[in-house]
Coordinates of C-alpha atoms (C1' of nucleotides) in Angstrom, one line a residue:
Chain A
M20 CA 0.0 0.0 0.0
A21 CA 1.4 3.4 -0.9
T22 CA 0.4 6.8 0.0
M23 CA -0.3 9.6 -2.5
Q24 CA -1.5 13.1 -2.1
I25 CA -3.5 15.0 -4.7
A26 CA -3.6 18.7 -4.4
T27 CA -5.2 21.7 -6.0
W28 CA -4.5 25.5 -5.7
N29 CA -5.7 28.6 -7.6
V30 CA -2.5 30.5 -7.6
N31 CA -3.9 33.8 -9.2
S32 CA -0.8 34.2 -11.5
L33 CA 1.7 31.6 -11.7
K34 CA 4.2 34.4 -12.8
V35 CA 3.8 35.9 -9.3
R36 CA 3.4 32.7 -7.4
L37 CA 5.8 30.3 -8.9
P38 CA 8.4 30.7 -6.0
Q39 CA 5.6 29.8 -3.5
V40 CA 4.4 26.9 -5.6
L41 CA 7.9 25.4 -5.7
D42 CA 8.3 26.1 -1.9
W43 CA 5.0 24.4 -1.1
L44 CA 5.8 21.3 -3.3
A45 CA 9.3 21.0 -1.5
A46 CA 7.5 21.1 1.8
H47 CA 5.0 18.6 0.8
P48 CA 7.1 15.7 -0.8
E49 CA 4.1 13.5 -0.7
V50 CA 2.0 15.5 -3.3
T51 CA 2.1 13.4 -6.4
A52 CA -0.3 15.6 -8.4
L53 CA -1.0 19.3 -8.1
A54 CA -3.6 20.9 -10.3
L55 CA -3.2 24.7 -10.7
Q56 CA -5.7 27.3 -11.7
E57 CA -5.5 30.9 -12.9
T58 CA -2.0 30.5 -14.2
K59 CA -2.7 33.6 -16.4
L60 CA 0.2 32.6 -18.7
E61 CA 0.4 32.0 -22.5
D62 CA 2.0 28.8 -23.2
K63 CA 5.1 30.3 -24.5
N64 CA 5.7 32.1 -21.1
F65 CA 5.0 29.0 -18.9
P66 CA 7.8 28.2 -16.5
K67 CA 8.2 24.6 -17.6
A68 CA 11.9 24.3 -17.2
E69 CA 11.9 25.9 -13.6
I70 CA 9.2 23.2 -12.5
E71 CA 11.2 20.4 -14.3
A72 CA 14.4 21.4 -12.7
A73 CA 12.5 21.0 -9.4
G74 CA 12.0 17.3 -10.1
Y75 CA 8.5 17.5 -11.6
V76 CA 6.7 17.1 -14.9
V77 CA 4.0 19.6 -15.9
E78 CA 1.3 19.8 -18.6
F79 CA -0.3 23.2 -19.1
M80 CA -2.6 25.3 -21.3
G81 CA -3.1 29.0 -20.7
Q82 CA -4.0 32.2 -22.1
K83 CA -3.2 35.9 -21.5
T84 CA -4.6 37.8 -18.6
Y85 CA -7.3 35.3 -17.3
N86 CA -7.8 31.6 -16.6
G87 CA -5.2 28.9 -17.5
V88 CA -4.7 25.5 -16.0
A89 CA -1.8 23.2 -15.4
M90 CA -1.1 19.7 -13.9
I91 CA 2.2 19.2 -11.9
A92 CA 3.2 15.7 -11.0
R93 CA 6.2 13.7 -9.6
A94 CA 5.2 10.7 -11.6
P95 CA 4.5 10.6 -15.5
I96 CA 1.4 12.3 -16.6
Q97 CA -0.6 10.2 -19.1
D98 CA -3.5 10.7 -21.4
V99 CA -3.7 14.5 -21.0
Q100 CA -6.8 16.3 -22.2
F101 CA -7.7 19.9 -22.0
Q102 CA -11.2 21.5 -21.8
I103 CA -14.5 19.7 -21.6
P104 CA -15.1 17.7 -24.9
G105 CA -17.8 19.1 -27.1
F106 CA -18.1 22.3 -25.2
D107 CA -16.9 25.1 -27.2
D108 CA -15.1 27.2 -24.6
H109 CA -12.9 30.1 -25.4
Q110 CA -11.7 30.1 -21.8
V111 CA -9.1 27.8 -20.7
R112 CA -10.6 26.1 -17.6
L113 CA -10.0 22.3 -17.4
V114 CA -7.2 19.7 -17.5
A115 CA -7.6 16.0 -17.1
A116 CA -4.7 13.5 -16.7
T117 CA -3.8 10.2 -15.3
V118 CA -1.2 10.0 -12.7
Q119 CA -0.2 6.9 -10.9
G120 CA -3.5 5.3 -12.0
V121 CA -5.7 8.1 -10.7
R122 CA -7.6 10.2 -13.2
V123 CA -7.2 13.8 -11.9
V124 CA -9.6 16.4 -13.4
G125 CA -8.6 20.0 -12.5
G126 CA -11.0 22.7 -13.1
Y127 CA -11.1 26.5 -12.9
F128 CA -15.0 26.7 -12.8
P129 CA -16.3 30.1 -14.0
N130 CA -17.0 32.7 -11.4
G131 CA -20.2 34.1 -12.9
Q132 CA -19.7 37.6 -11.5
S133 CA -23.3 38.2 -10.6
L134 CA -26.8 36.7 -11.1
E135 CA -27.5 39.5 -13.6
S136 CA -24.2 39.1 -15.5
E137 CA -24.0 37.1 -19.0
K138 CA -21.2 35.3 -17.2
Y139 CA -23.8 33.7 -14.9
P140 CA -25.6 31.5 -17.6
Y141 CA -22.1 30.8 -19.0
K142 CA -21.2 29.4 -15.6
L143 CA -24.3 27.2 -15.4
S144 CA -24.0 25.9 -18.9
W145 CA -20.2 25.1 -18.1
L146 CA -21.4 23.2 -15.0
D147 CA -24.1 21.4 -17.3
A148 CA -21.4 20.5 -19.7
L149 CA -19.1 19.0 -17.0
L150 CA -22.2 17.2 -15.6
A151 CA -22.8 15.6 -19.0
W152 CA -19.3 14.6 -19.6
L153 CA -18.3 13.2 -16.2
P154 CA -20.4 9.9 -16.2
G155 CA -18.4 8.5 -19.1
E156 CA -15.1 9.7 -17.6
L157 CA -16.2 8.0 -14.3
S158 CA -17.0 4.7 -16.2
R159 CA -13.6 4.9 -17.9
Y160 CA -11.7 5.9 -14.8
P161 CA -13.1 4.5 -11.6
R162 CA -10.3 6.2 -9.7
L163 CA -11.2 9.7 -10.3
A164 CA -10.6 13.0 -8.5
L165 CA -12.3 16.2 -9.5
V166 CA -10.4 19.1 -8.0
G167 CA -10.1 22.8 -8.4
D168 CA -11.6 26.2 -7.8
F169 CA -15.3 25.4 -8.1
N170 CA -16.4 28.9 -7.4
I171 CA -19.3 27.4 -5.4
A172 CA -19.6 27.4 -1.8
P173 CA -21.9 24.3 -1.4
E174 CA -23.6 24.9 1.9
D175 CA -24.1 28.0 4.3
R176 CA -21.5 26.5 6.7
D177 CA -19.0 27.1 3.9
V178 CA -19.8 30.8 4.1
H179 CA -18.5 33.3 6.7
D180 CA -21.6 35.4 6.4
P181 CA -24.4 33.4 4.8
V182 CA -26.9 36.1 5.4
K183 CA -24.9 38.6 3.6
W184 CA -24.1 36.3 0.8
A185 CA -27.7 34.8 0.6
G186 CA -28.7 34.3 -3.0
D187 CA -25.5 35.8 -4.5
V188 CA -23.2 34.3 -7.0
L189 CA -21.2 31.4 -5.6
V190 CA -23.9 30.4 -3.3
S191 CA -27.1 30.7 -5.4
P192 CA -29.4 27.7 -5.5
P193 CA -28.8 26.8 -9.3
E194 CA -25.0 26.6 -8.7
R195 CA -25.5 24.6 -5.5
E196 CA -28.0 22.3 -7.2
R197 CA -25.3 21.6 -9.8
F198 CA -22.7 20.9 -7.1
F199 CA -24.9 18.3 -5.5
K200 CA -25.6 16.9 -9.0
L201 CA -21.8 16.2 -9.0
V202 CA -22.2 14.5 -5.7
E203 CA -25.0 12.4 -7.1
L204 CA -22.7 11.1 -9.8
G205 CA -20.9 9.5 -7.0
L206 CA -18.3 12.1 -6.2
V207 CA -17.7 12.7 -2.5
D208 CA -16.7 16.1 -1.0
S209 CA -13.6 14.7 0.6
F210 CA -13.6 17.5 3.1
R211 CA -16.7 16.5 4.8
L212 CA -15.4 12.9 5.2
F213 CA -13.7 14.2 8.3
P214 CA -14.3 16.2 11.4
Q215 CA -13.5 19.7 10.5
E216 CA -13.3 23.0 12.5
D217 CA -16.1 25.4 12.1
K218 CA -15.5 28.2 9.5
A219 CA -13.1 26.4 7.4
F220 CA -12.5 28.3 4.2
S221 CA -10.4 28.2 1.1
W222 CA -10.5 31.7 -0.2
W223 CA -10.3 35.1 1.6
D224 CA -10.9 38.5 -0.1
Y225 CA -7.8 40.5 -0.4
R226 CA -9.9 43.5 0.6
A227 CA -11.0 44.5 4.1
A228 CA -8.5 42.2 5.8
G229 CA -10.5 39.1 4.7
F230 CA -8.0 36.6 5.9
R231 CA -7.2 38.3 9.2
R232 CA -11.0 38.2 10.0
N233 CA -11.5 34.8 8.5
A234 CA -14.1 36.4 6.2
G235 CA -13.8 33.6 3.6
L236 CA -15.6 31.0 1.6
R237 CA -14.9 27.3 1.0
I238 CA -15.0 27.1 -2.8
D239 CA -12.0 24.9 -3.6
H240 CA -12.8 21.3 -3.4
V241 CA -11.5 17.8 -3.9
L242 CA -14.3 15.5 -5.0
L243 CA -13.5 11.7 -5.1
S244 CA -15.0 8.8 -6.7
A245 CA -16.1 5.9 -4.4
P246 CA -12.9 3.9 -4.7
L247 CA -10.8 7.0 -3.9
A248 CA -13.1 8.1 -1.3
A249 CA -12.7 4.8 0.5
A250 CA -8.9 5.1 0.4
C251 CA -8.9 8.7 1.6
T252 CA -7.5 9.3 5.1
A253 CA -7.5 13.1 5.0
C254 CA -8.5 16.3 3.4
V255 CA -6.5 19.5 4.4
I256 CA -7.0 23.2 3.5
D257 CA -3.5 24.6 4.0
R258 CA -3.9 28.0 5.2
E259 CA -0.1 28.5 5.6
P260 CA 0.6 30.0 2.1
R261 CA -2.1 32.5 2.6
R262 CA 0.2 34.0 5.2
N263 CA 3.0 34.6 2.7
E264 CA 4.0 37.8 1.3
R265 CA 1.9 38.6 -1.9
P266 CA -0.2 35.4 -1.2
S267 CA -2.7 34.0 -3.5
D268 CA -6.3 34.7 -2.3
H269 CA -6.8 30.8 -2.4
A270 CA -5.3 28.2 -0.2
P271 CA -4.1 24.9 -1.5
V272 CA -6.4 21.9 -0.7
F273 CA -5.0 18.4 -0.7
V274 CA -6.1 14.8 0.1
T275 CA -4.1 12.0 1.3
L276 CA -5.0 8.6 -0.3
A277 CA -3.8 5.2 1.0
L278 CA -3.9 3.2 -2.3
Chain B
dA13 C1' -19.1 52.1 2.9
dT14 C1' -22.6 48.5 -3.5
dG15 C1' -16.2 49.7 -1.1
dG16 C1' -11.9 47.5 0.4
dC17 C1' -6.9 44.7 -2.7
dT18 C1' -4.4 42.3 -6.4
dT19 C1' -3.6 41.2 -11.0
dC20 C1' -3.5 42.0 -15.8
dT21 C1' -2.9 44.8 -20.1
dC22 C1' -2.0 46.6 -27.8
dG23 C1' -1.1 49.7 -19.9
dT24 C1' -0.3 54.1 -16.5
dA25 C1' -7.2 53.4 -15.9
dG26 C1' -10.3 50.1 -15.9
dA27 C1' -11.9 45.4 -15.8
dA28 C1' -12.1 41.3 -13.2
dG29 C1' -11.9 38.4 -9.5
dA30 C1' -15.1 36.1 -5.7

DNA sequence: ATGGCTTCTCGTAGAAGA
């Protein structure tokens, strides 16, 4: 039986955060696969050599200014696929790859901006496309982890001030319904497999001292198929990098699997 | 306080993030 850890981190610019990513990986040698979101880099500017020099392999697809995803791994990355098949998306938001027999799907789910924005129906259609695609992926890869920045706080306990946020984007019922449709596909919210402290969040607003006040949301998730959930021994939101200078507004989240 | 802060860009102000 071997232990592997799978992680996700919205780095909000890999250009700025690369040293922090490398430091974090060095401090977490059991992390076999790390899915990144919001790399915000065109492929020609991606720091592939630096990541490989640290002893990792990496697959990536990005674009200027916004979005962009990557998969960093200690072990070979196989069968890489970008974007949701059949969903014509001009925003780079998904990478799927197999690492040590585990299918890791890393997503940067759309934010939606507001319920009135045209970005909100885009978010819902993106979620619907993901929901339509995943059943086949799950049958092909029974060991599957869906990770990333979901931009959905599934329950009120995932929100620092549920009254203030009520009905807003990231917590609206149509988004939450789709999150729980993912659960109905057989994907388990690994964080809730274990006792957790109250007010556990993965994102804190840069503004108004959000982190200091723990005014956050739990929107970064690791969802596991049944065989992986059965092997999961821990799910941790690592707040430590949020204390760095120039931190990402998101914390990394990782699971430990005893496979 | 419908803001705050941080990132990005055919940039130096405005959009977007969540």
